[in-house]
CSV table of C-alpha atoms and ligand atoms in Angstrom, one decimal:
chain,number,residue,atom,x,y,z
A,15,MET,CA,23.9,-1.9,9.1
A,16,PRO,CA,21.6,-4.9,8.6
A,17,CYS,CA,19.3,-5.3,5.7
A,18,SER,CA,21.5,-4.1,2.9
A,19,ALA,CA,19.3,-5.6,0.2
A,20,VAL,CA,16.5,-3.2,0.9
A,21,THR,CA,16.3,-0.4,-1.7
A,22,LEU,CA,16.2,3.2,-0.7
A,23,CYS,CA,12.7,3.6,-2.2
A,24,VAL,CA,11.1,2.3,1.0
A,25,LYS,CA,13.0,4.7,3.3
A,26,LYS,CA,11.1,7.4,5.2
A,27,ASN,CA,12.5,9.9,7.7
A,28,GLY,CA,15.8,8.0,7.4
A,29,LYS,CA,14.3,4.8,8.6
A,30,ILE,CA,12.8,1.9,6.7
A,31,ASP,CA,9.4,0.9,7.9
A,32,ILE,CA,9.4,-2.7,9.1
A,33,LYS,CA,6.2,-3.4,7.2
A,34,SER,CA,7.9,-2.6,3.9
A,35,LEU,CA,10.1,-5.6,4.2
A,36,GLN,CA,9.8,-9.0,2.5
A,37,LEU,CA,10.2,-12.2,4.6
A,38,ALA,CA,13.5,-13.0,2.9
A,39,GLU,CA,14.8,-9.6,3.9
A,40,LEU,CA,13.7,-10.0,7.5
A,41,GLU,CA,15.5,-13.4,7.5
A,42,GLU,CA,18.6,-11.6,6.4
A,43,LEU,CA,18.0,-8.9,9.0
A,44,VAL,CA,17.6,-11.3,11.9
A,45,ARG,CA,20.8,-13.1,10.9
A,46,ASP,CA,22.6,-9.8,10.9
A,47,PHE,CA,21.4,-9.2,14.4
A,48,GLY,CA,22.7,-12.6,15.5
A,49,GLN,CA,19.2,-14.0,16.0
A,50,PRO,CA,17.9,-17.4,14.8
A,51,GLN,CA,16.1,-17.4,11.4
A,52,TYR,CA,12.7,-18.3,12.9
A,53,ARG,CA,12.6,-14.8,14.5
A,54,ALA,CA,11.6,-13.5,11.0
A,55,ARG,CA,8.5,-15.7,11.0
A,56,GLN,CA,7.7,-14.5,14.5
A,57,ILE,CA,7.9,-10.9,13.3
A,58,VAL,CA,5.6,-11.3,10.3
A,59,GLU,CA,3.1,-13.2,12.5
A,60,TRP,CA,3.0,-10.2,14.8
A,61,LEU,CA,2.7,-7.8,11.9
A,62,TYR,CA,0.1,-9.5,9.7
A,63,GLN,CA,-1.8,-12.1,11.8
A,64,LYS,CA,-1.8,-10.5,15.3
A,65,ARG,CA,-1.4,-7.0,13.8
A,66,VAL,CA,0.2,-5.4,16.8
A,67,GLY,CA,0.9,-1.6,16.8
A,68,ALA,CA,4.5,-1.5,18.2
A,69,PHE,CA,7.7,-3.6,18.5
A,70,ASP,CA,7.1,-3.8,22.3
A,71,GLU,CA,4.0,-5.9,21.8
A,72,MET,CA,6.0,-8.6,20.1
A,73,THR,CA,6.4,-10.4,23.4
A,74,ASP,CA,8.1,-13.6,22.2
A,75,LEU,CA,11.1,-11.6,20.9
A,76,PRO,CA,13.9,-10.9,23.4
A,77,ARG,CA,13.5,-7.4,24.9
A,78,GLU,CA,16.9,-6.3,23.7
A,79,PHE,CA,16.2,-7.4,20.1
A,80,ARG,CA,12.9,-5.5,20.2
A,81,ALA,CA,14.8,-2.4,21.3
A,82,GLN,CA,17.3,-2.9,18.4
A,83,LEU,CA,14.4,-3.2,15.9
A,84,ALA,CA,12.8,0.0,17.3
A,85,GLU,CA,16.0,1.9,17.0
A,86,GLN,CA,16.6,0.7,13.4
A,87,PHE,CA,13.1,0.7,11.9
A,88,ALA,CA,10.0,2.8,11.7
A,89,PHE,CA,6.7,1.2,12.7
A,90,SER,CA,4.2,3.7,11.4
A,91,LYS,CA,0.4,3.4,11.4
A,92,ILE,CA,-2.1,5.2,9.3
A,93,ASP,CA,-5.0,6.9,11.1
A,94,ILE,CA,-8.6,7.0,9.8
A,95,ALA,CA,-9.4,10.7,9.5
A,96,ARG,CA,-13.0,10.3,8.1
A,97,VAL,CA,-15.3,7.6,7.0
A,98,LEU,CA,-18.3,8.2,4.7
A,99,GLY,CA,-20.8,5.5,4.1
A,100,ALA,CA,-23.5,5.2,1.5
A,101,PRO,CA,-26.9,3.5,2.0
A,102,ASP,CA,-25.7,0.6,-0.1
A,103,THR,CA,-22.8,0.3,2.4
A,104,THR,CA,-20.1,1.4,0.1
A,105,ARG,CA,-17.7,3.1,2.5
A,106,LYS,CA,-15.0,5.6,1.8
A,107,PHE,CA,-12.1,6.0,4.2
A,108,LEU,CA,-9.9,9.1,4.4
A,109,PHE,CA,-6.5,8.2,6.0
A,110,ARG,CA,-4.0,10.6,7.5
A,111,LEU,CA,-0.4,9.4,7.1
A,112,SER,CA,2.4,10.0,9.5
A,113,ASP,CA,3.5,13.2,7.6
A,114,GLY,CA,-0.1,14.6,7.6
A,115,SER,CA,-0.8,13.7,4.0
A,116,LEU,CA,-4.3,12.5,3.2
A,117,ILE,CA,-5.2,9.5,1.0
A,118,GLU,CA,-8.4,7.6,0.3
A,119,SER,CA,-9.6,4.0,0.0
A,120,VAL,CA,-13.1,2.8,-0.9
A,121,LEU,CA,-14.7,-0.4,0.3
A,122,ILE,CA,-17.1,-1.9,-2.1
A,123,PRO,CA,-19.0,-4.8,-0.6
A,124,ALA,CA,-20.3,-6.5,-3.8
A,125,SER,CA,-18.8,-5.8,-7.2
A,126,PRO,CA,-20.7,-7.9,-9.7
A,127,ALA,CA,-17.8,-9.9,-11.3
A,128,LEU,CA,-16.0,-6.7,-12.3
A,129,TYR,CA,-12.5,-8.2,-12.4
A,130,GLY,CA,-13.3,-11.8,-12.7
A,131,SER,CA,-14.1,-12.3,-9.1
A,132,ARG,CA,-17.3,-13.7,-7.6
A,133,SER,CA,-19.9,-11.0,-6.9
A,134,ASP,CA,-19.9,-11.6,-3.2
A,135,ARG,CA,-16.4,-10.5,-2.6
A,136,ARG,CA,-15.3,-7.5,-0.5
A,137,THR,CA,-13.3,-5.3,-2.7
A,138,ILE,CA,-11.2,-2.4,-1.6
A,139,CYS,CA,-9.9,0.2,-3.9
A,140,ILE,CA,-6.6,1.6,-2.6
A,141,SER,CA,-4.2,4.4,-3.3
A,142,THR,CA,-0.6,4.3,-4.3
A,143,GLN,CA,0.4,8.0,-4.4
A,144,VAL,CA,-0.5,11.2,-2.6
A,145,GLY,CA,-2.1,13.2,-5.4
A,146,CYS,CA,-1.3,12.4,-9.0
A,147,ALA,CA,0.8,13.9,-11.8
A,148,TYR,CA,-1.3,12.5,-14.7
A,149,GLY,CA,-4.2,14.9,-14.7
A,150,CYS,CA,-6.9,12.7,-16.3
A,151,LYS,CA,-9.7,15.2,-16.9
A,152,PHE,CA,-12.4,13.3,-15.1
A,153,CYS,CA,-10.5,12.8,-11.9
A,154,ALA,CA,-10.2,14.8,-8.7
A,155,SER,CA,-7.0,13.2,-7.6
A,156,GLY,CA,-4.9,15.1,-10.1
A,157,LEU,CA,-6.5,18.5,-9.5
A,158,GLU,CA,-3.9,19.6,-7.0
A,159,GLY,CA,-0.9,17.8,-8.5
A,160,PHE,CA,1.4,15.1,-7.2
A,161,SER,CA,2.9,15.2,-3.7
A,162,ARG,CA,4.7,11.9,-3.2
A,163,ASN,CA,4.8,8.1,-3.7
A,164,LEU,CA,3.3,5.9,-1.0
A,165,THR,CA,5.8,3.5,0.7
A,166,PRO,CA,4.9,-0.2,0.6
A,167,ASN,CA,3.8,-0.2,4.2
A,168,GLU,CA,1.4,2.7,3.5
A,169,ILE,CA,-0.1,0.8,0.6
A,170,VAL,CA,-0.6,-2.4,2.6
A,171,GLU,CA,-1.7,-0.6,5.7
A,172,GLN,CA,-4.9,0.6,3.9
A,173,ILE,CA,-6.1,-2.9,3.8
A,174,ILE,CA,-5.2,-3.7,7.4
A,175,ALA,CA,-6.8,-0.5,8.7
A,176,VAL,CA,-10.1,-1.1,6.8
A,177,GLU,CA,-10.3,-4.7,7.9
A,178,ARG,CA,-9.7,-3.5,11.5
A,179,GLU,CA,-12.4,-0.9,11.2
A,180,VAL,CA,-15.1,-3.1,9.6
A,181,CYS,CA,-14.1,-6.3,11.4
A,182,GLU,CA,-14.2,-8.3,8.1
A,183,LYS,CA,-11.7,-9.8,5.8
A,184,ILE,CA,-11.0,-8.1,2.4
A,185,ASP,CA,-10.6,-10.6,-0.4
A,186,ASN,CA,-10.3,-8.5,-3.5
A,187,ILE,CA,-7.9,-5.5,-4.1
A,188,VAL,CA,-8.1,-3.0,-6.9
A,189,PHE,CA,-5.3,-0.4,-7.3
A,190,MET,CA,-7.6,2.2,-8.6
A,191,GLY,CA,-7.5,4.9,-5.9
A,192,MET,CA,-5.4,8.0,-5.8
A,193,GLY,CA,-2.3,8.0,-7.9
A,194,GLU,CA,-0.9,6.1,-10.9
A,195,PRO,CA,0.2,2.7,-9.5
A,196,LEU,CA,2.7,2.0,-12.3
A,197,ALA,CA,4.4,5.3,-11.6
A,198,ASN,CA,5.3,4.0,-8.2
A,199,PHE,CA,6.4,0.7,-9.6
A,200,ASP,CA,9.0,-0.6,-7.1
A,201,ASN,CA,6.9,0.2,-4.0
A,202,LEU,CA,3.8,-1.2,-5.7
A,203,ILE,CA,5.5,-4.5,-6.5
A,204,ARG,CA,6.9,-4.7,-2.9
A,205,ALA,CA,3.4,-4.1,-1.5
A,206,ILE,CA,1.7,-6.6,-3.8
A,207,ARG,CA,4.2,-9.3,-2.7
A,208,ILE,CA,3.3,-8.6,0.9
A,209,ILE,CA,-0.4,-8.6,0.1
A,210,ASN,CA,-0.1,-11.8,-1.8
A,211,ALA,CA,2.2,-13.7,0.5
A,212,PRO,CA,0.8,-16.4,2.8
A,213,TRP,CA,2.9,-14.8,5.5
A,214,GLY,CA,1.4,-11.4,4.6
A,215,THR,CA,-2.3,-10.6,4.1
A,216,GLY,CA,-2.6,-13.7,1.9
A,217,ILE,CA,-4.8,-12.4,-0.9
A,218,GLY,CA,-4.6,-14.4,-4.1
A,219,ALA,CA,-2.8,-12.7,-7.1
A,220,ARG,CA,-5.9,-13.3,-9.2
A,221,HIS,CA,-7.8,-11.1,-6.7
A,222,ILE,CA,-5.5,-8.2,-7.2
A,223,THR,CA,-6.0,-5.8,-10.0
A,224,VAL,CA,-3.7,-3.0,-11.0
A,225,SER,CA,-5.3,-0.2,-13.0
A,226,THR,CA,-3.1,2.1,-15.1
A,227,SER,CA,-3.8,5.2,-17.2
A,228,GLY,CA,-1.5,3.7,-19.8
A,229,LEU,CA,2.2,3.8,-18.9
A,230,ALA,CA,3.3,1.6,-21.8
A,231,PRO,CA,6.9,0.9,-20.7
A,232,GLN,CA,5.8,0.0,-17.1
A,233,ILE,CA,3.1,-2.3,-18.6
A,234,ARG,CA,5.9,-4.2,-20.3
A,235,LYS,CA,7.9,-4.3,-17.1
A,236,LEU,CA,4.9,-5.6,-15.2
A,237,ALA,CA,4.5,-8.3,-17.8
A,238,ASP,CA,8.0,-9.5,-17.0
A,239,GLU,CA,7.1,-9.8,-13.2
A,240,PRO,CA,6.2,-13.4,-12.2
A,241,LEU,CA,3.0,-12.2,-10.4
A,242,GLN,CA,-0.2,-13.4,-11.9
A,243,ILE,CA,-2.1,-10.2,-11.0
A,244,ARG,CA,-4.8,-8.7,-13.2
A,245,LEU,CA,-4.4,-5.6,-15.3
A,246,ALA,CA,-7.0,-3.0,-16.1
A,247,ILE,CA,-6.3,-0.1,-18.6
A,248,SER,CA,-8.1,3.2,-18.2
A,249,LEU,CA,-8.9,3.7,-21.8
A,250,HIS,CA,-11.8,6.2,-21.8
A,251,GLY,CA,-11.3,7.0,-25.5
A,252,ALA,CA,-11.0,4.7,-28.5
A,253,SER,CA,-9.2,7.1,-30.8
A,254,ASP,CA,-6.1,9.3,-30.1
A,255,GLU,CA,-8.2,12.4,-30.7
A,256,VAL,CA,-10.9,11.5,-28.1
A,257,ARG,CA,-8.5,9.9,-25.6
A,258,GLY,CA,-6.2,12.8,-25.9
A,259,GLN,CA,-8.9,15.2,-24.7
A,260,ILE,CA,-9.5,13.1,-21.5
A,261,MET,CA,-6.1,11.5,-20.8
A,262,PRO,CA,-3.0,13.8,-21.1
A,263,ILE,CA,-0.8,10.6,-20.9
A,264,ASN,CA,-2.0,9.8,-24.4
A,265,ARG,CA,0.3,12.5,-25.8
A,266,ARG,CA,3.3,10.5,-24.4
A,267,TYR,CA,2.0,7.0,-25.2
A,268,ASN,CA,-0.6,7.1,-27.9
A,269,LEU,CA,-3.1,4.3,-28.4
A,270,GLU,CA,-0.9,2.3,-30.8
A,271,THR,CA,2.0,2.3,-28.3
A,272,LEU,CA,-0.3,1.5,-25.4
A,273,LEU,CA,-2.1,-1.4,-27.3
A,274,ALA,CA,1.3,-2.8,-28.4
A,275,ALA,CA,2.4,-2.9,-24.7
A,276,CYS,CA,-0.9,-4.6,-23.9
A,277,ASP,CA,-0.2,-7.2,-26.7
A,278,TYR,CA,3.1,-7.9,-25.0
A,279,TYR,CA,1.4,-8.2,-21.6
A,280,ILE,CA,-1.1,-10.8,-22.7
A,281,SER,CA,1.6,-12.7,-24.6
A,282,ARG,CA,3.5,-13.1,-21.3
A,283,LYS,CA,0.6,-13.5,-18.9
A,284,LYS,CA,-2.0,-15.4,-21.0
A,285,GLN,CA,-4.8,-13.6,-19.2
A,286,ARG,CA,-7.5,-11.3,-20.0
A,287,LEU,CA,-7.1,-7.5,-19.7
A,288,THR,CA,-9.9,-5.2,-18.8
A,289,PHE,CA,-10.6,-1.8,-20.4
A,290,GLU,CA,-12.1,0.8,-18.1
A,291,TYR,CA,-14.2,3.2,-20.0
A,292,ILE,CA,-15.9,6.1,-18.3
A,293,LEU,CA,-18.9,7.3,-20.4
A,294,ILE,CA,-19.0,11.1,-20.6
A,295,ALA,CA,-21.9,12.7,-22.4
A,296,GLY,CA,-20.9,14.2,-25.8
A,297,VAL,CA,-17.2,13.5,-25.3
A,298,ASN,CA,-16.6,9.7,-25.8
A,299,ASP,CA,-20.0,8.1,-26.0
A,300,SER,CA,-20.6,8.2,-29.8
A,301,GLU,CA,-21.4,5.0,-31.7
A,302,GLU,CA,-18.2,5.5,-33.7
A,303,GLN,CA,-16.2,5.3,-30.4
A,304,ALA,CA,-18.1,2.2,-29.4
A,305,ARG,CA,-17.2,0.5,-32.7
A,306,LEU,CA,-13.5,1.4,-32.3
A,307,LEU,CA,-13.5,0.3,-28.7
A,308,ALA,CA,-14.9,-3.1,-29.8
A,309,LYS,CA,-12.1,-3.4,-32.3
A,310,HIS,CA,-9.4,-2.7,-29.7
A,311,ALA,CA,-11.1,-5.1,-27.3
A,312,ARG,CA,-11.2,-7.9,-29.9
A,313,ARG,CA,-7.6,-7.4,-30.8
A,314,LEU,CA,-6.7,-8.2,-27.1
A,315,SER,CA,-9.7,-10.3,-26.2
A,316,ALA,CA,-10.2,-7.7,-23.5
A,317,LYS,CA,-13.3,-7.2,-21.4
A,318,VAL,CA,-14.8,-3.7,-21.2
A,319,ASN,CA,-16.2,-2.1,-18.0
A,320,LEU,CA,-18.3,0.9,-18.9
A,321,ILE,CA,-18.7,3.3,-16.0
A,322,PRO,CA,-21.1,6.2,-16.2
A,323,TYR,CA,-19.3,9.4,-15.4
A,324,ASN,CA,-19.4,10.5,-11.8
A,325,THR,CA,-19.8,14.2,-11.4
A,326,VAL,CA,-16.7,15.9,-10.0
A,327,HIS,CA,-17.1,19.2,-8.3
A,328,GLY,CA,-15.4,21.9,-10.5
A,329,LEU,CA,-15.4,19.8,-13.7
A,330,PRO,CA,-17.9,20.5,-16.5
A,331,TRP,CA,-18.8,17.0,-17.8
A,332,SER,CA,-21.9,14.9,-17.2
A,333,ARG,CA,-23.0,11.3,-17.6
A,334,PRO,CA,-24.9,10.3,-20.8
A,335,SER,CA,-28.6,9.3,-20.6
A,336,GLN,CA,-29.5,5.7,-19.7
A,337,ASP,CA,-30.5,5.1,-23.4
A,338,ARG,CA,-27.2,6.3,-24.6
A,339,GLN,CA,-25.3,4.1,-22.2
A,340,GLU,CA,-27.4,1.1,-23.2
A,341,THR,CA,-26.8,1.8,-26.9
A,342,PHE,CA,-23.0,2.0,-26.4
A,343,LEU,CA,-23.1,-1.3,-24.5
A,344,SER,CA,-25.2,-3.0,-27.1
A,345,ILE,CA,-22.7,-2.0,-29.9
A,346,LEU,CA,-19.9,-3.6,-28.0
A,347,ARG,CA,-21.9,-6.8,-27.3
A,348,GLU,CA,-23.1,-7.1,-30.9
A,349,ARG,CA,-19.5,-7.2,-31.9
A,350,GLY,CA,-18.7,-10.0,-29.5
A,351,THR,CA,-17.1,-7.9,-26.8
A,352,ALA,CA,-17.7,-9.0,-23.2
A,353,ALA,CA,-18.8,-5.8,-21.6
A,354,THR,CA,-20.6,-4.7,-18.4
A,355,LEU,CA,-22.2,-1.4,-17.6
A,356,ARG,CA,-21.5,-0.4,-14.0
A,357,ARG,CA,-24.1,1.1,-11.8
A,358,GLU,CA,-21.9,3.4,-10.0
A,359,LYS,CA,-22.0,2.8,-6.2
A,360,GLY,CA,-21.3,5.6,-3.8
A,361,HIS,CA,-22.4,8.3,-6.2
A,362,ASP,CA,-23.7,10.1,-3.2
A,363,ILE,CA,-20.5,9.9,-1.2
A,364,ASP,CA,-18.2,11.5,-3.7
A,365,ALA,CA,-16.8,8.1,-4.5
A,366,ALA,CA,-14.9,9.3,-7.5
A,367,CYS,CA,-11.2,9.1,-6.9
A,368,GLY,CA,-9.7,11.9,-4.9
A,369,GLN,CA,-12.9,13.9,-4.1
A,370,LEU,CA,-13.0,13.3,-0.3
A,371,ARG,CA,-9.4,14.2,0.1
A,372,LEU,CA,-9.8,17.4,-1.9
A,373,GLN,CA,-12.9,18.4,-0.1
A,374,THR,CA,-11.2,17.7,3.3
A,375,GLU,CA,-8.1,19.6,2.4
A,376,ARG,CA,-10.1,22.6,1.3
A,377,GLU,CA,-12.2,22.5,4.5
A,378,LEU,CA,-9.0,22.4,6.6
A,379,LYS,CA,-7.4,25.3,4.6
A,380,ALA,CA,-10.6,27.3,5.0
A,381,ALA,CA,-10.5,26.7,8.8
A,382,ILE,CA,-7.0,28.1,9.1
A,383,PRO,CA,-7.3,31.9,9.5
B,6,SF4,S1,-7.4,8.6,-13.0
B,6,SF4,FE1,-5.6,7.8,-11.9
B,6,SF4,S2,-3.9,8.4,-13.2
B,6,SF4,FE2,-5.6,9.6,-13.8
B,6,SF4,S3,-5.4,11.6,-12.6
B,6,SF4,FE3,-6.8,10.1,-11.5
B,6,SF4,S4,-5.4,9.1,-10.1
B,6,SF4,FE4,-4.1,10.0,-11.7
């Protein structure tokens, strides 16, 4: 059996998807099949440049070798089930995976320098799991629990499918869709290597941001990876008491544990972190929270992205008034913290993580007698 180096985590239905493999693994694979090494380069060119949909379309590979590949490997494709677009051209994609699971990606055409990128970049927010086990209280993704991890190819395929649909190149990736990326660590890293590789989708590491709810041990593990990707922490509360109301993960890794892991990350990466902070009226928008947040940000030289709460159907919270948002922002800035206040795009297309999937699944269930 070729390809012994590939870990079981990328297997699906007993077969590894060809698009979950790294180039070095493909080189090992073609050798095991008795083929010259350059066949591996031909395969990745068919996958990521020409973007074919089946082994049979890889016409410069010998027919017998194509048949062997088809027997040994899966070649799955994700289908677009729904697309919602907003007037500002933010678009939300609902994908149906080969097992029928639904996941979401959001295409944001211009994000004003949110993660250190130029504002004219095309950003896609992608998913790493079906559902989510972490149950952050503002988020629809966790409402129906966790189903499974995405395989590396399912993560990468979101980018390819969106590029195919909009006929434009994506140049900025944020792992901020459905699921906790660091809870699917190995598949995430595999996918990022493919996304980042010149033979893959060729997106620079500094244009890839991983967002986590605060899995402290995995933040340390990520710090030890050689990739120069960016890290965003979903903070949403500046004291254990407030954060604990919003983020159940805070019970496992409290703020001190999380911030210590962040200290380690920046000591290894020498780069700026971002704190994501969703402003929720009467919950985490007090002046005291702003002062504490500024203190944490100073400790790590982190930037802060303030995001006014996006209403989630079935959840009771609301966004603070514009005045309140501006006051919170000015307290951060007075204390020397680099902070932005995001005007939420796609408010009218249920852009908050997990909402389209939830709505579609409920519609489908209601349609079944
Ligand atoms: S915010 Fe992220 S980690 Fe939290 S429940 Fe939603 S998908 Fe999961």
